[in-house]
GROMACS .gro file of C-alpha atoms in nm:
model
  332
    1MET     CA    1   0.000   0.000   0.000
    2THR     CA    2   0.289   0.237   0.079
    3ALA     CA    3   0.430   0.193  -0.272
    4PHE     CA    4   0.089   0.265  -0.422
    5ILE     CA    5   0.056   0.591  -0.232
    6SER     CA    6   0.412   0.689  -0.319
    7ARG     CA    7   0.347   0.644  -0.690
    8ARG     CA    8   0.039   0.861  -0.668
    9GLY     CA    9   0.228   1.126  -0.476
   10ALA     CA   10   0.510   1.120  -0.729
   11LEU     CA   11   0.260   1.148  -1.015
   12SER     CA   12   0.102   1.456  -0.857
   13ALA     CA   13   0.442   1.615  -0.797
   14ALA     CA   14   0.551   1.545  -1.154
   15PHE     CA   15   0.241   1.711  -1.294
   16ALA     CA   16   0.286   2.011  -1.065
   17SER     CA   17   0.646   2.065  -1.172
   18THR     CA   18   0.616   1.997  -1.545
   19VAL     CA   19   0.267   2.118  -1.638
   20LEU     CA   20   0.173   2.405  -1.410
   21PRO     CA   21   0.336   2.734  -1.326
   22GLN     CA   22   0.419   2.763  -0.960
   23PRO     CA   23   0.358   3.128  -0.864
   24GLY     CA   24   0.403   3.237  -0.505
   25TYR     CA   25   0.053   3.191  -0.375
   26ALA     CA   26   0.138   3.365  -0.050
   27THR     CA   27   0.093   3.696  -0.238
   28ALA     CA   28  -0.274   3.614  -0.304
   29SER     CA   29  -0.535   3.735  -0.060
   30VAL     CA   30  -0.723   3.458   0.122
   31PRO     CA   31  -1.094   3.535   0.084
   32GLU     CA   32  -1.283   3.585   0.410
   33ALA     CA   33  -1.568   3.379   0.262
   34ALA     CA   34  -1.616   3.169  -0.050
   35THR     CA   35  -1.903   2.975  -0.206
   36LEU     CA   36  -1.884   2.646  -0.396
   37LEU     CA   37  -2.173   2.605  -0.642
   38VAL     CA   38  -2.278   2.241  -0.665
   39PRO     CA   39  -2.537   2.056  -0.878
   40GLY     CA   40  -2.833   1.923  -0.683
   41PRO     CA   41  -3.000   1.757  -0.514
   42GLU     CA   42  -2.913   1.859  -0.158
   43ASP     CA   43  -2.855   1.496  -0.054
   44GLY     CA   44  -2.694   1.391  -0.382
   45ALA     CA   45  -2.349   1.252  -0.456
   46HIS     CA   46  -2.221   1.585  -0.589
   47ALA     CA   47  -2.320   1.769  -0.274
   48GLU     CA   48  -2.151   1.505  -0.057
   49LEU     CA   49  -1.832   1.521  -0.264
   50ALA     CA   50  -1.836   1.901  -0.240
   51ARG     CA   51  -1.880   1.903   0.137
   52ARG     CA   52  -1.583   1.673   0.185
   53ALA     CA   53  -1.371   1.876  -0.053
   54ILE     CA   54  -1.460   2.210   0.102
   55ALA     CA   55  -1.374   2.084   0.452
   56ALA     CA   56  -1.026   1.980   0.337
   57LEU     CA   57  -0.978   2.300   0.138
   58SER     CA   58  -1.057   2.499   0.452
   59ARG     CA   59  -0.787   2.311   0.640
   60GLY     CA   60  -0.543   2.367   0.354
   61MET     CA   61  -0.579   2.746   0.352
   62PRO     CA   62  -0.292   2.946   0.506
   63ARG     CA   63  -0.552   3.147   0.701
   64ALA     CA   64  -0.907   3.075   0.813
   65ALA     CA   65  -1.181   3.128   0.556
   66ALA     CA   66  -1.555   3.063   0.573
   67LEU     CA   67  -1.637   2.822   0.290
   68ARG     CA   68  -1.990   2.709   0.214
   69VAL     CA   69  -2.168   2.486  -0.036
   70ALA     CA   70  -2.461   2.623  -0.239
   71VAL     CA   71  -2.672   2.363  -0.423
   72LEU     CA   72  -2.815   2.480  -0.753
   73GLY     CA   73  -3.010   2.301  -1.029
   74GLY     CA   74  -3.018   1.934  -1.123
   75PRO     CA   75  -2.755   1.660  -1.118
   76ASP     CA   76  -2.636   1.718  -1.476
   77GLY     CA   77  -2.479   2.043  -1.358
   78VAL     CA   78  -2.592   2.249  -1.658
   79THR     CA   79  -2.787   2.502  -1.451
   80ALA     CA   80  -2.502   2.546  -1.204
   81ALA     CA   81  -2.248   2.583  -1.488
   82ASN     CA   82  -2.464   2.839  -1.669
   83ARG     CA   83  -2.490   3.045  -1.351
   84PHE     CA   84  -2.118   3.015  -1.286
   85ALA     CA   85  -2.039   3.136  -1.639
   86THR     CA   86  -2.195   3.475  -1.554
   87ILE     CA   87  -1.981   3.529  -1.242
   88THR     CA   88  -1.687   3.770  -1.243
   89PRO     CA   89  -1.361   3.630  -1.101
   90GLY     CA   90  -1.398   3.790  -0.756
   91GLU     CA   91  -1.048   3.670  -0.661
   92GLY     CA   92  -1.143   3.323  -0.545
   93ARG     CA   93  -1.476   3.389  -0.376
   94THR     CA   94  -1.681   3.155  -0.598
   95LEU     CA   95  -1.600   2.807  -0.727
   96LEU     CA   96  -1.798   2.541  -0.915
   97LEU     CA   97  -1.809   2.163  -0.893
   98LEU     CA   98  -1.843   2.076  -1.261
   99PRO     CA   99  -1.970   1.718  -1.317
  100GLY     CA  100  -1.894   1.503  -1.618
  101ALA     CA  101  -2.256   1.529  -1.732
  102ALA     CA  102  -2.217   1.905  -1.785
  103GLY     CA  103  -1.922   1.837  -2.012
  104GLN     CA  104  -2.127   1.580  -2.204
  105ALA     CA  105  -2.408   1.831  -2.254
  106TRP     CA  106  -2.159   2.070  -2.413
  107LEU     CA  107  -1.997   1.794  -2.620
  108ILE     CA  108  -2.320   1.685  -2.785
  109GLY     CA  109  -2.443   2.042  -2.843
  110GLU     CA  110  -2.730   2.057  -2.598
  111SER     CA  111  -2.890   2.401  -2.631
  112ARG     CA  112  -2.909   2.450  -2.253
  113ALA     CA  113  -2.529   2.435  -2.218
  114ARG     CA  114  -2.415   2.798  -2.246
  115TYR     CA  115  -2.064   2.792  -2.102
  116GLU     CA  116  -1.702   2.737  -2.204
  117ALA     CA  117  -1.565   2.514  -1.929
  118ARG     CA  118  -1.218   2.492  -2.083
  119THR     CA  119  -1.161   2.859  -1.991
  120TRP     CA  120  -1.203   2.785  -1.619
  121PRO     CA  121  -0.888   2.706  -1.413
  122ALA     CA  122  -0.914   2.360  -1.254
  123VAL     CA  123  -0.832   2.330  -0.884
  124CYS     CA  124  -0.886   1.959  -0.812
  125ALA     CA  125  -1.103   1.670  -0.929
  126GLY     CA  126  -1.278   1.351  -0.821
  127LEU     CA  127  -1.221   1.076  -1.079
  128VAL     CA  128  -1.338   0.716  -1.127
  129PRO     CA  129  -1.234   0.450  -1.381
  130ALA     CA  130  -1.444   0.391  -1.693
  131VAL     CA  131  -1.386   0.050  -1.851
  132LEU     CA  132  -1.519  -0.114  -2.165
  133ALA     CA  133  -1.584  -0.479  -2.078
  134ALA     CA  134  -1.697  -0.752  -2.318
  135ARG     CA  135  -1.758  -1.124  -2.337
  136PRO     CA  136  -1.475  -1.326  -2.489
  137PRO     CA  137  -1.581  -1.385  -2.851
  138PRO     CA  138  -1.641  -1.746  -2.957
  139ALA     CA  139  -1.377  -1.887  -3.192
  140GLY     CA  140  -1.441  -1.780  -3.548
  141ASN     CA  141  -1.716  -1.534  -3.456
  142THR     CA  142  -1.703  -1.226  -3.679
  143SER     CA  143  -2.037  -1.076  -3.579
  144PRO     CA  144  -2.044  -0.713  -3.465
  145LEU     CA  145  -2.000  -0.665  -3.093
  146ARG     CA  146  -2.335  -0.570  -2.938
  147LEU     CA  147  -2.260  -0.271  -2.714
  148ALA     CA  148  -2.528  -0.177  -2.460
  149ILE     CA  149  -2.556   0.201  -2.414
  150PRO     CA  150  -2.830   0.406  -2.242
  151GLY     CA  151  -2.884   0.610  -2.559
  152PRO     CA  152  -2.706   0.817  -2.828
  153ALA     CA  153  -2.684   1.124  -2.603
  154ALA     CA  154  -2.519   0.928  -2.322
  155PRO     CA  155  -2.140   0.941  -2.286
  156GLU     CA  156  -2.130   0.561  -2.320
  157ALA     CA  157  -2.189   0.620  -2.692
  158GLY     CA  158  -1.827   0.732  -2.699
  159ALA     CA  159  -1.731   0.366  -2.648
  160LEU     CA  160  -1.886   0.288  -2.988
  161LEU     CA  161  -1.660   0.552  -3.142
  162ALA     CA  162  -1.365   0.406  -2.952
  163LEU     CA  163  -1.436   0.059  -3.092
  164GLU     CA  164  -1.458   0.211  -3.440
  165LEU     CA  165  -1.114   0.367  -3.393
  166ILE     CA  166  -0.976   0.033  -3.273
  167GLY     CA  167  -1.119  -0.133  -3.583
  168ARG     CA  168  -1.369  -0.357  -3.402
  169ARG     CA  169  -1.709  -0.390  -3.566
  170ALA     CA  170  -1.981  -0.302  -3.318
  171ALA     CA  171  -2.349  -0.213  -3.300
  172ALA     CA  172  -2.524  -0.010  -3.034
  173VAL     CA  173  -2.805  -0.176  -2.838
  174VAL     CA  174  -3.027   0.061  -2.641
  175PRO     CA  175  -3.231  -0.105  -2.364
  176PRO     CA  176  -3.601  -0.024  -2.322
  177ALA     CA  177  -3.709   0.220  -2.056
  178GLY     CA  178  -3.648   0.092  -1.705
  179VAL     CA  179  -3.384  -0.161  -1.815
  180THR     CA  180  -3.015  -0.096  -1.748
  181PRO     CA  181  -2.730  -0.187  -1.983
  182GLU     CA  182  -2.607  -0.435  -1.718
  183ALA     CA  183  -2.945  -0.608  -1.718
  184LEU     CA  184  -2.931  -0.625  -2.097
  185VAL     CA  185  -2.591  -0.796  -2.085
  186ALA     CA  186  -2.703  -1.031  -1.808
  187ALA     CA  187  -3.000  -1.136  -2.023
  188GLY     CA  188  -2.769  -1.216  -2.316
  189ALA     CA  189  -2.909  -0.938  -2.535
  190ALA     CA  190  -2.575  -0.753  -2.547
  191ASP     CA  191  -2.208  -0.850  -2.535
  192ALA     CA  192  -2.038  -0.542  -2.393
  193LEU     CA  193  -2.090  -0.225  -2.193
  194VAL     CA  194  -1.904   0.051  -2.012
  195LEU     CA  195  -1.870   0.020  -1.635
  196THR     CA  196  -1.757   0.301  -1.407
  197GLY     CA  197  -1.642   0.321  -1.047
  198ALA     CA  198  -1.391   0.149  -0.822
  199ASP     CA  199  -1.588  -0.178  -0.848
  200ALA     CA  200  -1.598  -0.181  -1.230
  201LEU     CA  201  -1.378  -0.489  -1.266
  202SER     CA  202  -1.567  -0.695  -1.007
  203ARG     CA  203  -1.898  -0.608  -1.172
  204ALA     CA  204  -1.755  -0.706  -1.510
  205ALA     CA  205  -1.640  -1.042  -1.373
  206ALA     CA  206  -1.985  -1.104  -1.225
  207LEU     CA  207  -2.131  -1.064  -1.575
  208GLY     CA  208  -1.870  -1.290  -1.733
  209LEU     CA  209  -1.701  -0.998  -1.908
  210GLU     CA  210  -1.335  -0.914  -1.959
  211PRO     CA  211  -1.195  -0.558  -1.954
  212ARG     CA  212  -1.082  -0.450  -2.301
  213PHE     CA  213  -0.961  -0.098  -2.226
  214ALA     CA  214  -1.003   0.191  -1.984
  215PHE     CA  215  -1.075   0.542  -2.108
  216ASP     CA  216  -0.761   0.752  -2.087
  217SER     CA  217  -0.641   1.104  -2.158
  218ALA     CA  218  -0.363   1.235  -2.380
  219ALA     CA  219  -0.151   1.304  -2.071
  220MET     CA  220  -0.219   0.974  -1.893
  221PRO     CA  221  -0.212   0.660  -2.111
  222ARG     CA  222  -0.344   0.446  -1.821
  223ASP     CA  223  -0.583   0.517  -1.538
  224PRO     CA  224  -0.374   0.517  -1.215
  225ALA     CA  225  -0.655   0.325  -1.044
  226LEU     CA  226  -0.627   0.045  -1.304
  227PRO     CA  227  -0.257   0.024  -1.392
  228ASP     CA  228  -0.294  -0.325  -1.543
  229ILE     CA  229  -0.571  -0.229  -1.790
  230PRO     CA  230  -0.455  -0.081  -2.122
  231GLY     CA  231  -0.578   0.265  -2.209
  232LEU     CA  232  -0.773   0.336  -2.526
  233ALA     CA  233  -0.470   0.469  -2.714
  234GLU     CA  234  -0.279   0.146  -2.645
  235ARG     CA  235  -0.547  -0.053  -2.826
  236LEU     CA  236  -0.511   0.143  -3.149
  237SER     CA  237  -0.339  -0.070  -3.412
  238ASP     CA  238  -0.290   0.224  -3.648
  239PRO     CA  239  -0.260   0.598  -3.588
  240ALA     CA  240  -0.614   0.715  -3.528
  241ASN     CA  241  -0.779   1.036  -3.638
  242PRO     CA  242  -0.653   1.255  -3.350
  243VAL     CA  243  -0.965   1.468  -3.347
  244LEU     CA  244  -1.197   1.167  -3.318
  245LEU     CA  245  -0.967   1.014  -3.057
  246ASP     CA  246  -1.002   1.330  -2.850
  247ALA     CA  247  -1.379   1.313  -2.904
  248ALA     CA  248  -1.391   0.957  -2.768
  249ARG     CA  249  -1.176   1.068  -2.476
  250ALA     CA  250  -1.413   1.360  -2.410
  251ALA     CA  251  -1.706   1.120  -2.382
  252GLY     CA  252  -1.491   0.899  -2.162
  253ALA     CA  253  -1.408   1.197  -1.942
  254ALA     CA  254  -1.780   1.258  -1.894
  255LEU     CA  255  -1.792   0.908  -1.743
  256ARG     CA  256  -1.469   0.939  -1.544
  257VAL     CA  257  -1.518   1.285  -1.393
  258ARG     CA  258  -1.740   1.290  -1.087
  259GLY     CA  259  -1.657   1.655  -1.046
  260VAL     CA  260  -1.387   1.913  -1.118
  261LEU     CA  261  -1.356   2.214  -0.889
  262VAL     CA  262  -1.299   2.519  -1.106
  263LEU     CA  263  -1.255   2.894  -1.066
  264PRO     CA  264  -1.397   3.158  -1.301
  265ALA     CA  265  -1.208   3.251  -1.616
  266LEU     CA  266  -0.954   3.532  -1.571
  267THR     CA  267  -0.896   3.453  -1.204
  268SER     CA  268  -0.546   3.576  -1.117
  269ALA     CA  269  -0.261   3.324  -1.124
  270ASP     CA  270  -0.181   3.385  -0.756
  271THR     CA  271  -0.539   3.312  -0.654
  272VAL     CA  272  -0.548   2.996  -0.865
  273ALA     CA  273  -0.222   2.885  -0.702
  274LEU     CA  274  -0.366   2.955  -0.356
  275TRP     CA  275  -0.663   2.724  -0.417
  276ARG     CA  276  -0.450   2.456  -0.581
  277ALA     CA  277  -0.215   2.455  -0.285
  278ALA     CA  278  -0.515   2.414  -0.051
  279ALA     CA  279  -0.648   2.131  -0.271
  280ARG     CA  280  -0.334   1.927  -0.213
  281ARG     CA  281  -0.454   1.883   0.145
  282TRP     CA  282  -0.769   1.715   0.011
  283VAL     CA  283  -0.563   1.479  -0.205
  284GLU     CA  284  -0.319   1.400   0.076
  285GLU     CA  285  -0.607   1.300   0.304
  286ASP     CA  286  -0.716   1.033   0.052
  287ARG     CA  287  -0.517   0.751   0.210
  288ASP     CA  288  -0.736   0.452   0.127
  289PRO     CA  289  -0.676   0.324  -0.229
  290ALA     CA  290  -0.951   0.064  -0.177
  291SER     CA  291  -1.211   0.337  -0.120
  292GLU     CA  292  -1.518   0.315  -0.342
  293GLY     CA  293  -1.538   0.694  -0.365
  294PRO     CA  294  -1.381   0.902  -0.643
  295ARG     CA  295  -1.002   0.912  -0.656
  296ARG     CA  296  -0.882   1.258  -0.565
  297ALA     CA  297  -0.662   1.446  -0.809
  298ALA     CA  298  -0.500   1.788  -0.795
  299ASP     CA  299  -0.255   1.999  -0.989
  300GLY     CA  300  -0.185   1.883  -1.344
  301GLU     CA  301  -0.406   1.575  -1.333
  302ALA     CA  302  -0.710   1.790  -1.255
  303VAL     CA  303  -0.614   2.029  -1.535
  304HIS     CA  304  -0.588   1.742  -1.783
  305ALA     CA  305  -0.922   1.596  -1.667
  306LEU     CA  306  -1.092   1.928  -1.739
  307SER     CA  307  -0.910   1.957  -2.073
  308ALA     CA  308  -1.035   1.613  -2.179
  309LEU     CA  309  -1.388   1.694  -2.059
  310SER     CA  310  -1.408   2.026  -2.245
  311PRO     CA  311  -1.222   1.990  -2.577
  312PRO     CA  312  -1.189   2.262  -2.843
  313ALA     CA  313  -1.453   2.333  -3.105
  314GLU     CA  314  -1.312   2.107  -3.378
  315VAL     CA  315  -1.346   1.807  -3.142
  316THR     CA  316  -1.704   1.881  -3.038
  317LEU     CA  317  -1.800   1.936  -3.402
  318ALA     CA  318  -1.641   1.606  -3.504
  319TYR     CA  319  -1.825   1.418  -3.230
  320ARG     CA  320  -2.159   1.573  -3.321
  321GLU     CA  321  -2.106   1.486  -3.688
  322TRP     CA  322  -2.013   1.132  -3.590
  323LEU     CA  323  -2.330   1.099  -3.378
  324LEU     CA  324  -2.540   1.207  -3.674
  325ARG     CA  325  -2.360   0.980  -3.919
  326ARG     CA  326  -2.332   0.672  -3.697
  327LEU     CA  327  -2.641   0.690  -3.475
  328ASN     CA  328  -2.861   0.935  -3.671
  329TRP     CA  329  -2.884   1.164  -3.370
  330ARG     CA  330  -2.825   1.530  -3.300
  331ALA     CA  331  -2.922   1.759  -3.013
  332GLY     CA  332  -3.238   1.962  -3.048
   0.00000   0.00000   0.00000
């Protein structure tokens, strides 16, 4: 266990030194009070994650600050993100917990999503693995892999694009209302699905499935929580279209990101550094690698998670065109 923690600590330090500037955060003014906007509901998973994060951030501040959680809108985070997009920097007085679903809404072109998350400085993140698992194919079987996804608008549809990039023939299978993709696989009506969370591999084994790949990012070829599972890029036999690869990774990030704490665009570098330094306390307190909660990430890893979740315009356009071409679907 000690070695595991050391590797994670080294990874965080490496990101901090090679990816991020390290301004002297002591020159930033610690806000007397700050608010963290969080998607609802009040008793939901996002609110619980935010309360734990804000408590650790308070302890990581060089001076006392009154930090509170304000729940706003539904669990997809679109309402909270839209509100946050109208806030002026305020030197660290307002933050947002941006969930993966808000990134997915932007990726697919949902009209309600009126924000540019990639302009917001990331402070820290809660991440979980996202694994494509499938039944071992019978010898000689060349049929398309039946991939169970909740629907074309769901981030799991990105796994169909990933399989296309790998060169594996696949067909999407959408379960009827009230039926989960796992139930569809258990009934033999599908061969593969995407599983998320710390228990993804045990759930796959219970269904008789084998992990094929874990969603990755350009900066991290393997998920640190699943070091023995190849990342998507490792499964590519030929150089893939980089734009479509980033699109598949964006959908994967919507599954992997439980929440990224962000500051408003144009927040000063010293203030960003102040919050990032406080966030390291939250990461350091995550001492149980067997925990079923999100893995805590700070510094460069959080920045890269947000970057994957909110790609540039050419990536979102490519994904939307692919959805229309492959699944005959577009937002609105």
